PDB file of C-alpha atoms in Angstrom:
ATOM      1  CA  UNK A   1      68.386  50.277 -14.331  1.00  0.00           C
ATOM      2  CA  UNK A   2      72.148  49.692 -14.187  1.00  0.00           C
ATOM      3  CA  UNK A   3      72.423  46.506 -12.525  1.00  0.00           C
ATOM      4  CA  UNK A   4      71.280  44.904  -9.004  1.00  0.00           C
ATOM      5  CA  UNK A   5      72.950  42.010  -7.737  1.00  0.00           C
ATOM      6  CA  UNK A   6      70.818  39.449  -5.767  1.00  0.00           C
ATOM      7  CA  UNK A   7      71.575  35.817  -4.028  1.00  0.00           C
ATOM      8  CA  UNK A   8      68.785  34.017  -3.114  1.00  0.00           C
ATOM      9  CA  UNK A   9      69.654  31.015  -0.770  1.00  0.00           C
ATOM     10  CA  UNK A  10      67.732  28.546   0.863  1.00  0.00           C
ATOM     11  CA  UNK A  11      68.392  24.837   2.563  1.00  0.00           C
ATOM     12  CA  UNK A  12      65.888  22.288   1.713  1.00  0.00           C
ATOM     13  CA  UNK A  13      65.424  19.256   3.398  1.00  0.00           C
ATOM     14  CA  UNK A  14      64.331  15.856   2.007  1.00  0.00           C
ATOM     15  CA  UNK A  15      60.633  14.550   3.067  1.00  0.00           C
ATOM     16  CA  UNK A  16      60.902  12.308   5.450  1.00  0.00           C
ATOM     17  CA  UNK A  17      57.589  10.403   4.502  1.00  0.00           C
ATOM     18  CA  UNK A  18      58.595  10.483   1.049  1.00  0.00           C
ATOM     19  CA  UNK A  19      61.644  10.145  -1.047  1.00  0.00           C
ATOM     20  CA  UNK A  20      59.775  11.649  -4.211  1.00  0.00           C
ATOM     21  CA  UNK A  21      60.113  15.138  -3.396  1.00  0.00           C
ATOM     22  CA  UNK A  22      61.542  18.055  -1.093  1.00  0.00           C
ATOM     23  CA  UNK A  23      60.296  20.391   1.237  1.00  0.00           C
ATOM     24  CA  UNK A  24      61.949  23.713   3.076  1.00  0.00           C
ATOM     25  CA  UNK A  25      63.306  23.372   6.470  1.00  0.00           C
ATOM     26  CA  UNK A  26      61.875  26.741   7.518  1.00  0.00           C
ATOM     27  CA  UNK A  27      59.597  26.752  10.420  1.00  0.00           C
ATOM     28  CA  UNK A  28      58.033  30.068   9.309  1.00  0.00           C
ATOM     29  CA  UNK A  29      56.964  29.235   5.999  1.00  0.00           C
ATOM     30  CA  UNK A  30      53.636  27.329   5.128  1.00  0.00           C
ATOM     31  CA  UNK A  31      55.098  24.642   2.854  1.00  0.00           C
ATOM     32  CA  UNK A  32      52.881  23.470  -0.113  1.00  0.00           C
ATOM     33  CA  UNK A  33      53.591  21.747  -3.410  1.00  0.00           C
ATOM     34  CA  UNK A  34      57.179  21.245  -3.061  1.00  0.00           C
ATOM     35  CA  UNK A  35      57.710  25.316  -3.300  1.00  0.00           C
ATOM     36  CA  UNK A  36      59.441  27.759  -1.090  1.00  0.00           C
ATOM     37  CA  UNK A  37      58.187  30.778  -0.816  1.00  0.00           C
ATOM     38  CA  UNK A  38      60.938  33.408   0.163  1.00  0.00           C
ATOM     39  CA  UNK A  39      58.846  36.478   0.056  1.00  0.00           C
ATOM     40  CA  UNK A  40      55.574  37.509  -1.179  1.00  0.00           C
ATOM     41  CA  UNK A  41      57.077  37.697  -4.875  1.00  0.00           C
ATOM     42  CA  UNK A  42      60.005  35.394  -5.345  1.00  0.00           C
ATOM     43  CA  UNK A  43      59.862  31.597  -5.157  1.00  0.00           C
ATOM     44  CA  UNK A  44      62.446  29.206  -5.409  1.00  0.00           C
ATOM     45  CA  UNK A  45      61.048  25.783  -6.838  1.00  0.00           C
ATOM     46  CA  UNK A  46      62.388  22.313  -6.354  1.00  0.00           C
ATOM     47  CA  UNK A  47      60.988  19.024  -7.305  1.00  0.00           C
ATOM     48  CA  UNK A  48      62.280  15.127  -7.885  1.00  0.00           C
ATOM     49  CA  UNK A  49      61.059  14.580 -11.506  1.00  0.00           C
ATOM     50  CA  UNK A  50      62.096  11.190 -13.108  1.00  0.00           C
ATOM     51  CA  UNK A  51      65.383  10.556 -11.690  1.00  0.00           C
ATOM     52  CA  UNK A  52      66.336  14.412 -11.900  1.00  0.00           C
ATOM     53  CA  UNK A  53      65.942  17.398  -9.305  1.00  0.00           C
ATOM     54  CA  UNK A  54      64.255  20.532 -11.437  1.00  0.00           C
ATOM     55  CA  UNK A  55      65.158  23.908 -10.327  1.00  0.00           C
ATOM     56  CA  UNK A  56      63.640  27.271 -11.043  1.00  0.00           C
ATOM     57  CA  UNK A  57      63.122  30.566  -9.882  1.00  0.00           C
ATOM     58  CA  UNK A  58      59.938  32.147 -10.040  1.00  0.00           C
ATOM     59  CA  UNK A  59      58.950  36.019  -9.870  1.00  0.00           C
ATOM     60  CA  UNK A  60      55.562  36.900  -9.599  1.00  0.00           C
ATOM     61  CA  UNK A  61      55.979  40.443  -8.851  1.00  0.00           C
ATOM     62  CA  UNK A  62      52.814  42.724  -9.497  1.00  0.00           C
ATOM     63  CA  UNK A  63      51.278  39.530 -10.792  1.00  0.00           C
ATOM     64  CA  UNK A  64      47.836  40.585  -9.368  1.00  0.00           C
ATOM     65  CA  UNK A  65      48.010  44.001 -11.073  1.00  0.00           C
ATOM     66  CA  UNK A  66      47.288  44.990 -14.497  1.00  0.00           C
ATOM     67  CA  UNK A  67      50.791  46.903 -14.712  1.00  0.00           C
ATOM     68  CA  UNK A  68      52.785  45.377 -17.534  1.00  0.00           C
ATOM     69  CA  UNK A  69      56.545  44.894 -16.645  1.00  0.00           C
ATOM     70  CA  UNK A  70      59.773  42.886 -17.449  1.00  0.00           C
ATOM     71  CA  UNK A  71      62.909  42.254 -15.715  1.00  0.00           C
ATOM     72  CA  UNK A  72      65.924  40.923 -18.007  1.00  0.00           C
ATOM     73  CA  UNK A  73      68.075  39.056 -15.731  1.00  0.00           C
ATOM     74  CA  UNK A  74      71.398  37.082 -15.954  1.00  0.00           C
ATOM     75  CA  UNK A  75      71.591  34.251 -13.127  1.00  0.00           C
ATOM     76  CA  UNK A  76      73.207  31.041 -12.334  1.00  0.00           C
ATOM     77  CA  UNK A  77      71.543  28.126 -10.413  1.00  0.00           C
ATOM     78  CA  UNK A  78      73.752  26.208  -7.695  1.00  0.00           C
ATOM     79  CA  UNK A  79      73.328  23.239  -5.623  1.00  0.00           C
ATOM     80  CA  UNK A  80      76.015  23.825  -2.508  1.00  0.00           C
ATOM     81  CA  UNK A  81      76.756  21.015  -0.168  1.00  0.00           C
ATOM     82  CA  UNK A  82      75.461  22.123   3.636  1.00  0.00           C
ATOM     83  CA  UNK A  83      78.974  20.730   4.929  1.00  0.00           C
ATOM     84  CA  UNK A  84      80.981  23.917   4.531  1.00  0.00           C
ATOM     85  CA  UNK A  85      84.596  21.998   5.408  1.00  0.00           C
ATOM     86  CA  UNK A  86      84.097  19.499   2.612  1.00  0.00           C
ATOM     87  CA  UNK A  87      82.206  22.241   0.371  1.00  0.00           C
ATOM     88  CA  UNK A  88      80.883  21.013  -2.747  1.00  0.00           C
ATOM     89  CA  UNK A  89      79.234  22.660  -5.496  1.00  0.00           C
ATOM     90  CA  UNK A  90      77.037  21.982  -8.736  1.00  0.00           C
ATOM     91  CA  UNK A  91      76.924  25.035 -11.354  1.00  0.00           C
ATOM     92  CA  UNK A  92      74.138  25.294 -13.933  1.00  0.00           C
ATOM     93  CA  UNK A  93      76.557  28.051 -15.589  1.00  0.00           C
ATOM     94  CA  UNK A  94      75.024  31.590 -16.411  1.00  0.00           C
ATOM     95  CA  UNK A  95      72.124  32.211 -18.374  1.00  0.00           C
ATOM     96  CA  UNK A  96      69.934  35.066 -19.431  1.00  0.00           C
ATOM     97  CA  UNK A  97      66.315  35.645 -19.669  1.00  0.00           C
ATOM     98  CA  UNK A  98      63.517  38.189 -19.356  1.00  0.00           C
ATOM     99  CA  UNK A  99      60.411  37.883 -16.886  1.00  0.00           C
ATOM    100  CA  UNK A 100      57.259  39.420 -17.731  1.00  0.00           C
ATOM    101  CA  UNK A 101      53.980  39.857 -16.388  1.00  0.00           C
ATOM    102  CA  UNK A 102      52.362  38.434 -19.205  1.00  0.00           C
ATOM    103  CA  UNK A 103      51.498  35.243 -17.024  1.00  0.00           C
ATOM    104  CA  UNK A 104      53.857  33.111 -19.299  1.00  0.00           C
ATOM    105  CA  UNK A 105      57.479  34.237 -18.808  1.00  0.00           C
ATOM    106  CA  UNK A 106      57.651  34.535 -14.930  1.00  0.00           C
ATOM    107  CA  UNK A 107      59.564  31.307 -14.213  1.00  0.00           C
ATOM    108  CA  UNK A 108      62.895  30.429 -15.301  1.00  0.00           C
ATOM    109  CA  UNK A 109      65.600  27.470 -14.560  1.00  0.00           C
ATOM    110  CA  UNK A 110      65.963  24.132 -15.661  1.00  0.00           C
ATOM    111  CA  UNK A 111      64.613  20.561 -15.568  1.00  0.00           C
ATOM    112  CA  UNK A 112      67.090  17.904 -15.147  1.00  0.00           C
ATOM    113  CA  UNK A 113      69.510  20.098 -13.112  1.00  0.00           C
ATOM    114  CA  UNK A 114      71.332  17.206 -11.173  1.00  0.00           C
ATOM    115  CA  UNK A 115      70.656  13.659 -11.044  1.00  0.00           C
ATOM    116  CA  UNK A 116      69.115  12.659  -8.003  1.00  0.00           C
ATOM    117  CA  UNK A 117      71.435   9.867  -7.061  1.00  0.00           C
ATOM    118  CA  UNK A 118      74.056  12.329  -7.522  1.00  0.00           C
ATOM    119  CA  UNK A 119      72.201  14.895  -5.167  1.00  0.00           C
ATOM    120  CA  UNK A 120      71.797  12.208  -2.719  1.00  0.00           C
ATOM    121  CA  UNK A 121      75.553  11.110  -2.955  1.00  0.00           C
ATOM    122  CA  UNK A 122      77.565  14.533  -2.997  1.00  0.00           C
ATOM    123  CA  UNK A 123      74.919  17.147  -1.827  1.00  0.00           C
ATOM    124  CA  UNK A 124      72.593  15.806   0.600  1.00  0.00           C
ATOM    125  CA  UNK A 125      74.095  15.879   4.284  1.00  0.00           C
ATOM    126  CA  UNK A 126      71.696  14.810   7.034  1.00  0.00           C
ATOM    127  CA  UNK A 127      68.400  15.019   4.780  1.00  0.00           C
ATOM    128  CA  UNK A 128      69.206  18.461   3.860  1.00  0.00           C
ATOM    129  CA  UNK A 129      70.997  20.246   0.773  1.00  0.00           C
ATOM    130  CA  UNK A 130      71.378  23.986  -0.254  1.00  0.00           C
ATOM    131  CA  UNK A 131      69.973  25.791  -3.271  1.00  0.00           C
ATOM    132  CA  UNK A 132      71.859  28.985  -4.059  1.00  0.00           C
ATOM    133  CA  UNK A 133      70.746  31.285  -7.104  1.00  0.00           C
ATOM    134  CA  UNK A 134      72.787  34.398  -8.073  1.00  0.00           C
ATOM    135  CA  UNK A 135      70.968  36.834  -9.940  1.00  0.00           C
ATOM    136  CA  UNK A 136      72.110  40.101 -11.771  1.00  0.00           C
ATOM    137  CA  UNK A 137      69.064  42.493 -12.927  1.00  0.00           C
ATOM    138  CA  UNK A 138      70.007  44.233 -16.132  1.00  0.00           C
ATOM    139  CA  UNK A 139      67.114  46.128 -17.191  1.00  0.00           C
ATOM    140  CA  UNK A 140      63.862  46.728 -15.444  1.00  0.00           C
ATOM    141  CA  UNK A 141      61.019  48.619 -17.245  1.00  0.00           C
ATOM    142  CA  UNK A 142      57.425  49.166 -15.946  1.00  0.00           C
ATOM    143  CA  UNK A 143      58.067  48.746 -12.271  1.00  0.00           C
ATOM    144  CA  UNK A 144      59.873  52.004 -11.393  1.00  0.00           C
ATOM    145  CA  UNK A 145      58.164  55.189 -11.397  1.00  0.00           C
ATOM    146  CA  UNK A 146      59.527  57.701 -13.871  1.00  0.00           C
ATOM    147  CA  UNK A 147      61.846  60.362 -12.461  1.00  0.00           C
ATOM    148  CA  UNK A 148      60.419  63.060 -10.636  1.00  0.00           C
ATOM    149  CA  UNK A 149      63.540  65.178 -10.842  1.00  0.00           C
ATOM    150  CA  UNK A 150      66.670  65.513 -13.173  1.00  0.00           C
ATOM    151  CA  UNK A 151      70.251  65.442 -12.279  1.00  0.00           C
ATOM    152  CA  UNK A 152      71.728  64.958 -15.392  1.00  0.00           C
ATOM    153  CA  UNK A 153      74.052  66.925 -17.666  1.00  0.00           C
ATOM    154  CA  UNK A 154      71.118  69.519 -18.189  1.00  0.00           C
ATOM    155  CA  UNK A 155      71.272  70.577 -14.645  1.00  0.00           C
ATOM    156  CA  UNK A 156      75.268  71.270 -15.123  1.00  0.00           C
ATOM    157  CA  UNK A 157      74.944  75.234 -14.432  1.00  0.00           C
ATOM    158  CA  UNK A 158      73.104  74.632 -11.742  1.00  0.00           C
ATOM    159  CA  UNK A 159      75.124  72.821  -9.918  1.00  0.00           C
ATOM    160  CA  UNK A 160      78.948  72.640  -8.291  1.00  0.00           C
ATOM    161  CA  UNK A 161      80.021  68.910  -8.138  1.00  0.00           C
ATOM    162  CA  UNK A 162      79.194  65.674  -9.933  1.00  0.00           C
ATOM    163  CA  UNK A 163      78.400  62.333  -8.454  1.00  0.00           C
ATOM    164  CA  UNK A 164      78.990  59.224 -10.034  1.00  0.00           C
ATOM    165  CA  UNK A 165      77.161  56.054  -9.333  1.00  0.00           C
ATOM    166  CA  UNK A 166      77.756  53.109 -11.685  1.00  0.00           C
ATOM    167  CA  UNK A 167      78.924  55.197 -14.180  1.00  0.00           C
ATOM    168  CA  UNK A 168      76.037  57.478 -14.207  1.00  0.00           C
ATOM    169  CA  UNK A 169      76.311  61.069 -13.247  1.00  0.00           C
ATOM    170  CA  UNK A 170      74.535  63.352 -10.826  1.00  0.00           C
ATOM    171  CA  UNK A 171      75.082  67.131 -11.043  1.00  0.00           C
ATOM    172  CA  UNK A 172      73.997  68.478  -7.666  1.00  0.00           C
ATOM    173  CA  UNK A 173      74.918  71.483  -5.222  1.00  0.00           C
ATOM    174  CA  UNK A 174      76.999  70.672  -2.441  1.00  0.00           C
ATOM    175  CA  UNK A 175      74.986  72.353  -0.062  1.00  0.00           C
ATOM    176  CA  UNK A 176      72.021  70.761  -0.375  1.00  0.00           C
ATOM    177  CA  UNK A 177      73.340  67.612   0.181  1.00  0.00           C
ATOM    178  CA  UNK A 178      75.814  69.214   2.939  1.00  0.00           C
ATOM    179  CA  UNK A 179      72.768  70.381   4.877  1.00  0.00           C
ATOM    180  CA  UNK A 180      70.879  67.186   5.214  1.00  0.00           C
ATOM    181  CA  UNK A 181      73.426  64.595   5.373  1.00  0.00           C
ATOM    182  CA  UNK A 182      76.378  64.610   7.842  1.00  0.00           C
ATOM    183  CA  UNK A 183      78.341  62.447   5.540  1.00  0.00           C
ATOM    184  CA  UNK A 184      78.491  64.790   2.805  1.00  0.00           C
ATOM    185  CA  UNK A 185      78.855  67.589   4.860  1.00  0.00           C
ATOM    186  CA  UNK A 186      82.386  66.160   5.975  1.00  0.00           C
ATOM    187  CA  UNK A 187      82.886  65.353   2.571  1.00  0.00           C
ATOM    188  CA  UNK A 188      82.336  68.695   1.102  1.00  0.00           C
ATOM    189  CA  UNK A 189      83.365  71.152   3.703  1.00  0.00           C
ATOM    190  CA  UNK A 190      85.506  69.002   6.014  1.00  0.00           C
ATOM    191  CA  UNK A 191      88.993  67.774   5.957  1.00  0.00           C
ATOM    192  CA  UNK A 192      88.440  65.358   3.295  1.00  0.00           C
ATOM    193  CA  UNK A 193      90.483  64.680   0.486  1.00  0.00           C
ATOM    194  CA  UNK A 194      87.338  65.117  -1.988  1.00  0.00           C
ATOM    195  CA  UNK A 195      86.759  68.264  -0.860  1.00  0.00           C
ATOM    196  CA  UNK A 196      88.085  70.170  -3.820  1.00  0.00           C
ATOM    197  CA  UNK A 197      87.440  67.499  -6.588  1.00  0.00           C
ATOM    198  CA  UNK A 198      84.589  68.354  -9.083  1.00  0.00           C
ATOM    199  CA  UNK A 199      83.425  64.825  -9.508  1.00  0.00           C
ATOM    200  CA  UNK A 200      83.201  62.129  -6.805  1.00  0.00           C
ATOM    201  CA  UNK A 201      82.876  58.481  -7.276  1.00  0.00           C
ATOM    202  CA  UNK A 202      79.972  56.946  -4.679  1.00  0.00           C
ATOM    203  CA  UNK A 203      80.890  53.165  -4.530  1.00  0.00           C
ATOM    204  CA  UNK A 204      78.257  50.504  -2.871  1.00  0.00           C
ATOM    205  CA  UNK A 205      75.147  52.157  -3.613  1.00  0.00           C
ATOM    206  CA  UNK A 206      72.972  51.356  -6.719  1.00  0.00           C
ATOM    207  CA  UNK A 207      72.226  54.601  -9.311  1.00  0.00           C
ATOM    208  CA  UNK A 208      68.380  53.939  -9.213  1.00  0.00           C
ATOM    209  CA  UNK A 209      68.432  54.170  -5.550  1.00  0.00           C
ATOM    210  CA  UNK A 210      70.389  57.285  -5.289  1.00  0.00           C
ATOM    211  CA  UNK A 211      68.038  59.115  -7.780  1.00  0.00           C
ATOM    212  CA  UNK A 212      65.420  58.561  -5.401  1.00  0.00           C
ATOM    213  CA  UNK A 213      67.335  59.446  -2.596  1.00  0.00           C
ATOM    214  CA  UNK A 214      68.338  62.981  -4.041  1.00  0.00           C
ATOM    215  CA  UNK A 215      64.562  63.548  -5.341  1.00  0.00           C
ATOM    216  CA  UNK A 216      63.572  62.876  -1.536  1.00  0.00           C
ATOM    217  CA  UNK A 217      66.320  65.487  -0.569  1.00  0.00           C
ATOM    218  CA  UNK A 218      64.983  68.072  -3.363  1.00  0.00           C
ATOM    219  CA  UNK A 219      61.156  67.717  -1.866  1.00  0.00           C
ATOM    220  CA  UNK A 220      59.782  64.973  -4.254  1.00  0.00           C
ATOM    221  CA  UNK A 221      57.503  62.721  -3.057  1.00  0.00           C
ATOM    222  CA  UNK A 222      59.728  59.727  -4.320  1.00  0.00           C
ATOM    223  CA  UNK A 223      58.888  56.992  -1.547  1.00  0.00           C
ATOM    224  CA  UNK A 224      56.574  54.105  -2.364  1.00  0.00           C
ATOM    225  CA  UNK A 225      56.404  50.420  -1.777  1.00  0.00           C
ATOM    226  CA  UNK A 226      58.937  49.615  -4.161  1.00  0.00           C
ATOM    227  CA  UNK A 227      61.533  52.740  -3.447  1.00  0.00           C
ATOM    228  CA  UNK A 228      61.488  52.615   0.093  1.00  0.00           C
ATOM    229  CA  UNK A 229      64.136  50.050   0.891  1.00  0.00           C
ATOM    230  CA  UNK A 230      66.476  51.524  -1.547  1.00  0.00           C
ATOM    231  CA  UNK A 231      65.933  55.065  -0.301  1.00  0.00           C
ATOM    232  CA  UNK A 232      66.248  53.848   3.466  1.00  0.00           C
ATOM    233  CA  UNK A 233      69.394  51.932   2.587  1.00  0.00           C
ATOM    234  CA  UNK A 234      71.224  55.060   1.030  1.00  0.00           C
ATOM    235  CA  UNK A 235      69.906  57.606   3.526  1.00  0.00           C
ATOM    236  CA  UNK A 236      71.295  55.332   6.461  1.00  0.00           C
ATOM    237  CA  UNK A 237      74.758  55.021   4.626  1.00  0.00           C
ATOM    238  CA  UNK A 238      75.056  58.901   4.299  1.00  0.00           C
ATOM    239  CA  UNK A 239      73.503  59.847   7.500  1.00  0.00           C
ATOM    240  CA  UNK A 240      70.655  61.539   6.589  1.00  0.00           C
ATOM    241  CA  UNK A 241      67.931  61.621   9.401  1.00  0.00           C
ATOM    242  CA  UNK A 242      65.107  63.369   8.014  1.00  0.00           C
ATOM    243  CA  UNK A 243      65.019  61.108   4.832  1.00  0.00           C
ATOM    244  CA  UNK A 244      65.333  57.969   7.348  1.00  0.00           C
ATOM    245  CA  UNK A 245      62.446  59.519   9.608  1.00  0.00           C
ATOM    246  CA  UNK A 246      60.212  59.992   5.838  1.00  0.00           C
ATOM    247  CA  UNK A 247      60.871  56.274   5.048  1.00  0.00           C
ATOM    248  CA  UNK A 248      60.392  54.838   8.636  1.00  0.00           C
ATOM    249  CA  UNK A 249      56.944  56.911   8.495  1.00  0.00           C
ATOM    250  CA  UNK A 250      56.001  55.427   5.476  1.00  0.00           C
ATOM    251  CA  UNK A 251      56.855  51.878   6.341  1.00  0.00           C
ATOM    252  CA  UNK A 252      54.655  52.409   9.691  1.00  0.00           C
ATOM    253  CA  UNK A 253      51.455  53.940   8.131  1.00  0.00           C
ATOM    254  CA  UNK A 254      51.042  53.032   4.498  1.00  0.00           C
ATOM    255  CA  UNK A 255      53.803  50.012   3.496  1.00  0.00           C
ATOM    256  CA  UNK A 256      51.923  46.747   2.993  1.00  0.00           C
ATOM    257  CA  UNK A 257      55.069  44.902   3.797  1.00  0.00           C
ATOM    258  CA  UNK A 258      54.628  42.027   6.349  1.00  0.00           C
ATOM    259  CA  UNK A 259      55.302  42.647   9.812  1.00  0.00           C
ATOM    260  CA  UNK A 260      58.421  40.334   9.962  1.00  0.00           C
ATOM    261  CA  UNK A 261      60.078  42.521   6.954  1.00  0.00           C
ATOM    262  CA  UNK A 262      59.280  45.749   8.725  1.00  0.00           C
ATOM    263  CA  UNK A 263      60.971  44.067  12.136  1.00  0.00           C
ATOM    264  CA  UNK A 264      64.165  43.106   9.961  1.00  0.00           C
ATOM    265  CA  UNK A 265      64.189  46.779   8.445  1.00  0.00           C
ATOM    266  CA  UNK A 266      63.726  48.466  11.869  1.00  0.00           C
ATOM    267  CA  UNK A 267      66.680  46.276  13.232  1.00  0.00           C
ATOM    268  CA  UNK A 268      68.798  46.906  10.324  1.00  0.00           C
ATOM    269  CA  UNK A 269      68.813  50.482  10.264  1.00  0.00           C
ATOM    270  CA  UNK A 270      67.931  51.161  14.190  1.00  0.00           C
ATOM    271  CA  UNK A 271      64.392  52.553  13.582  1.00  0.00           C
ATOM    272  CA  UNK A 272      63.017  52.738  16.793  1.00  0.00           C
ATOM    273  CA  UNK A 273      59.431  54.005  16.581  1.00  0.00           C
ATOM    274  CA  UNK A 274      59.001  51.073  13.964  1.00  0.00           C
ATOM    275  CA  UNK A 275      60.624  48.578  16.016  1.00  0.00           C
ATOM    276  CA  UNK A 276      58.326  49.519  19.180  1.00  0.00           C
ATOM    277  CA  UNK A 277      55.147  49.022  16.578  1.00  0.00           C
ATOM    278  CA  UNK A 278      56.339  45.692  15.513  1.00  0.00           C
ATOM    279  CA  UNK A 279      56.651  44.431  19.083  1.00  0.00           C
ATOM    280  CA  UNK A 280      53.260  46.031  19.949  1.00  0.00           C
ATOM    281  CA  UNK A 281      51.786  43.860  16.822  1.00  0.00           C
ATOM    282  CA  UNK A 282      53.622  40.800  18.027  1.00  0.00           C
ATOM    283  CA  UNK A 283      52.066  41.220  21.881  1.00  0.00           C
TER     284      UNK A 283
END
């Protein structure tokens, strides 16, 4: 894991019946105990406590399993005014912590993040304020599968190009990628300036996602609940229909993702069959 960047952002509304707490302004979410659940595995928790606002990011990923995992993150907690033309921010500074599956270290944040009076004065507009948490995942263990195939330097003699993703080198055959991907066909065989290069930098993707994508191209069963979104993103970016179809089939037939998430993926990546399935379930 070389580093993933995520932004968790949400609007919170001041509770109309009691000024002792906050609730999320999301009509699609069942709100309880002052907690906003942004997905089934992540939460932003805010509450008023002794004249201050407490702010936390929770990660309950795999809490229901016996699998042991750790996620080392660097994060920054921010309060942002919802009025963009008069934007104000309260930044908490960058911190580093480790989320663990031990039932103890799965929530990090700050008590007394901001005085409630300051929050009301500078950040609450029409009973609403915004929370933004920027997260950089520095290291993950126990979550991702083991690599099913090597593309490291040991494969150098069997390769004719090196693809570099976030400083990680992948030794591959041009023809293998060009056969399935219109993007790589143009890159390696077309009139691209990169055609004759032996090392090519790929931008905008994660090394783990690219590893899994290559494994699928090479015939490995690399698609699972945790890898499918990353593989799908890379396959869509590099115009790889067969890999996209495999991801779509997995999401349709095996994935436990919510209907809302499936619909989002179908819309983002133009997955017609998945979109049809989602619409039928809604109806």
